Each structure stands twice: as C-alpha cells, then as structure tokens.
Coordinates of C-alpha atoms in Angstrom, one line a residue:
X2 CA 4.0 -3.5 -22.1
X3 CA 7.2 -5.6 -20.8
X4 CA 10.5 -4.3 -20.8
X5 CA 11.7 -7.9 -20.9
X6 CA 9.9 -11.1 -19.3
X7 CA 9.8 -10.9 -15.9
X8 CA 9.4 -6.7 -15.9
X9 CA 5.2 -5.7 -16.3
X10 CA 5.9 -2.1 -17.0
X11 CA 2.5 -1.2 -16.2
X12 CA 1.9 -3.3 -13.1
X13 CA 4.9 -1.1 -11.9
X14 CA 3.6 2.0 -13.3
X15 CA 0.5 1.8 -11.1
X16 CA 2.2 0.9 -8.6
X17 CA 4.3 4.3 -8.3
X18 CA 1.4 6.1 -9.3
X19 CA -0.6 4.7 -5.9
X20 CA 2.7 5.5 -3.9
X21 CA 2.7 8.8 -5.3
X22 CA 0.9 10.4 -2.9
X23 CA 3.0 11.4 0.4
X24 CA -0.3 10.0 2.8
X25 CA -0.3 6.7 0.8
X26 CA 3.4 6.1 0.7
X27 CA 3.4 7.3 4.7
X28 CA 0.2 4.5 4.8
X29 CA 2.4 1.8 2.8
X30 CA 5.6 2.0 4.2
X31 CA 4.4 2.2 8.0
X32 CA 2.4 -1.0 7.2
X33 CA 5.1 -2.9 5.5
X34 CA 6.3 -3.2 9.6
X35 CA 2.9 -4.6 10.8
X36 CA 0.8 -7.7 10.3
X37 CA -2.2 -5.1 9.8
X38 CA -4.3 -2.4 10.7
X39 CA -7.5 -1.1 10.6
X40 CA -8.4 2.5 9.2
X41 CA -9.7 3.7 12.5
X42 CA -6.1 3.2 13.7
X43 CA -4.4 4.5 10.5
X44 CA -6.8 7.6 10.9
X45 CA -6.0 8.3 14.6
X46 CA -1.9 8.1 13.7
X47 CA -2.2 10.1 10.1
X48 CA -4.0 12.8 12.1
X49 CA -6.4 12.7 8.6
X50 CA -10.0 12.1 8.4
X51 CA -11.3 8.5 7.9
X52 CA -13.1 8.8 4.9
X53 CA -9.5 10.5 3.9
X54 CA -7.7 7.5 4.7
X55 CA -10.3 5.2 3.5
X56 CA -9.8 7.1 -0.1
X57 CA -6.2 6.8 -0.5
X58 CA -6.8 2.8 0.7
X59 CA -8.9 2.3 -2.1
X60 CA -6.4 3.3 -4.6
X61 CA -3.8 1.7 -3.0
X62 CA -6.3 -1.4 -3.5
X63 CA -6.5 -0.8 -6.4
X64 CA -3.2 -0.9 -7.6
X65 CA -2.4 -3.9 -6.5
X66 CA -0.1 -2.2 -3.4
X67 CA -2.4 -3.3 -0.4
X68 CA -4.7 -6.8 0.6
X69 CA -7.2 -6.6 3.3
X70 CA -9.7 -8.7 4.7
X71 CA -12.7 -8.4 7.1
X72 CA -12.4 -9.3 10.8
X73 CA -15.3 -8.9 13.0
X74 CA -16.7 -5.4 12.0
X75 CA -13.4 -4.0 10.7
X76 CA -11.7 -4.2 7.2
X77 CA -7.6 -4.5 8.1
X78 CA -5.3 -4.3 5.6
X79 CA -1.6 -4.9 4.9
X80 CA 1.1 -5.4 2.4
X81 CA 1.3 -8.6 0.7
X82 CA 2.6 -7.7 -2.9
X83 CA 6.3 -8.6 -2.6
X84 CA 7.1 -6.3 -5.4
X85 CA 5.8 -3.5 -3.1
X86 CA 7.7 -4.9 -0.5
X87 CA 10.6 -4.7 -2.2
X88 CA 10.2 -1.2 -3.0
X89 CA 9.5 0.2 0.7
X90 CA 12.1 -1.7 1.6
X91 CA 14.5 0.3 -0.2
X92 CA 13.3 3.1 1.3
X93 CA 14.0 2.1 3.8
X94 CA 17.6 1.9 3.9
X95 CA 18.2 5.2 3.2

C-alpha cells in the first residue's frame, strides 16, 4: 500500500514495528553514530545476553533497519537504510 509515490506504507510499517522494541531502538539509534559493531560489543554495553541481542538483530534485519557483513570471525552490523537514518535522527534532536 502507498499513500502516494514515493511513501511505501508498509516498508515503513515494519520499520516502526522493528524499532518498537526499547533494546532495538536503544541498538539502532546508538549505531546510527558508529561505522559498526559486533554483538559481542553490543552485548557487553546493553548489559543483555548475546543470544538476546542477537534476536532483536535479526528482526531488525529483517525489516530492512540494519546491514551487516562478516569480518574475520565476527558478523558487524550498522545502519545503512537512509529512511532509518532519517528517523533516529529525529530522535535525536529532541
């Protein structure tokens, strides 16, 4: 569904849906002021279990809200979608 031609009402939908979730949107927005980060790190800072944090990537993944790729041993990930970006950024100027 498209509220006009350059709004995907659904992309956006899943989108808030991911960022729902206070550990997600804390995940998110902390990443939108890094290159990237591993879960290991993430874990460590969240003060939350790694298969916890690994979870909550996954849907963020998912919905389009996060990118990683593999280096070395390690999966890091970071925020790419400029939609997103846009979003957190907000937030942050409040």
């Amino acid at each position: 569904m498209k509220m006009n031609e350059n709004i995907d009402i659904e992309e956006y939908a899943n989108v808030f849906k991911a960022l729902a979730h206070p550990t997600r949107l804390t995940i998110a927005y902390n990443l939108m002021f890094k290159t990237e980060c591993n879960v290991s790190k993430m874990s460590e800072c969240l003060g939350v279990p790694q298969p916890t944090v690994s979870q909550h990537l996954a849907i963020l993944k998912n919905a389009k809200v996060l990118n990683s790729h593999r280096s070395g041993n390690q999966i890091c990930y970071r925020v790419e979608n400029p939609r997103v970006i846009n979003i957190l950024k907000s937030l942050a100027k409040n």
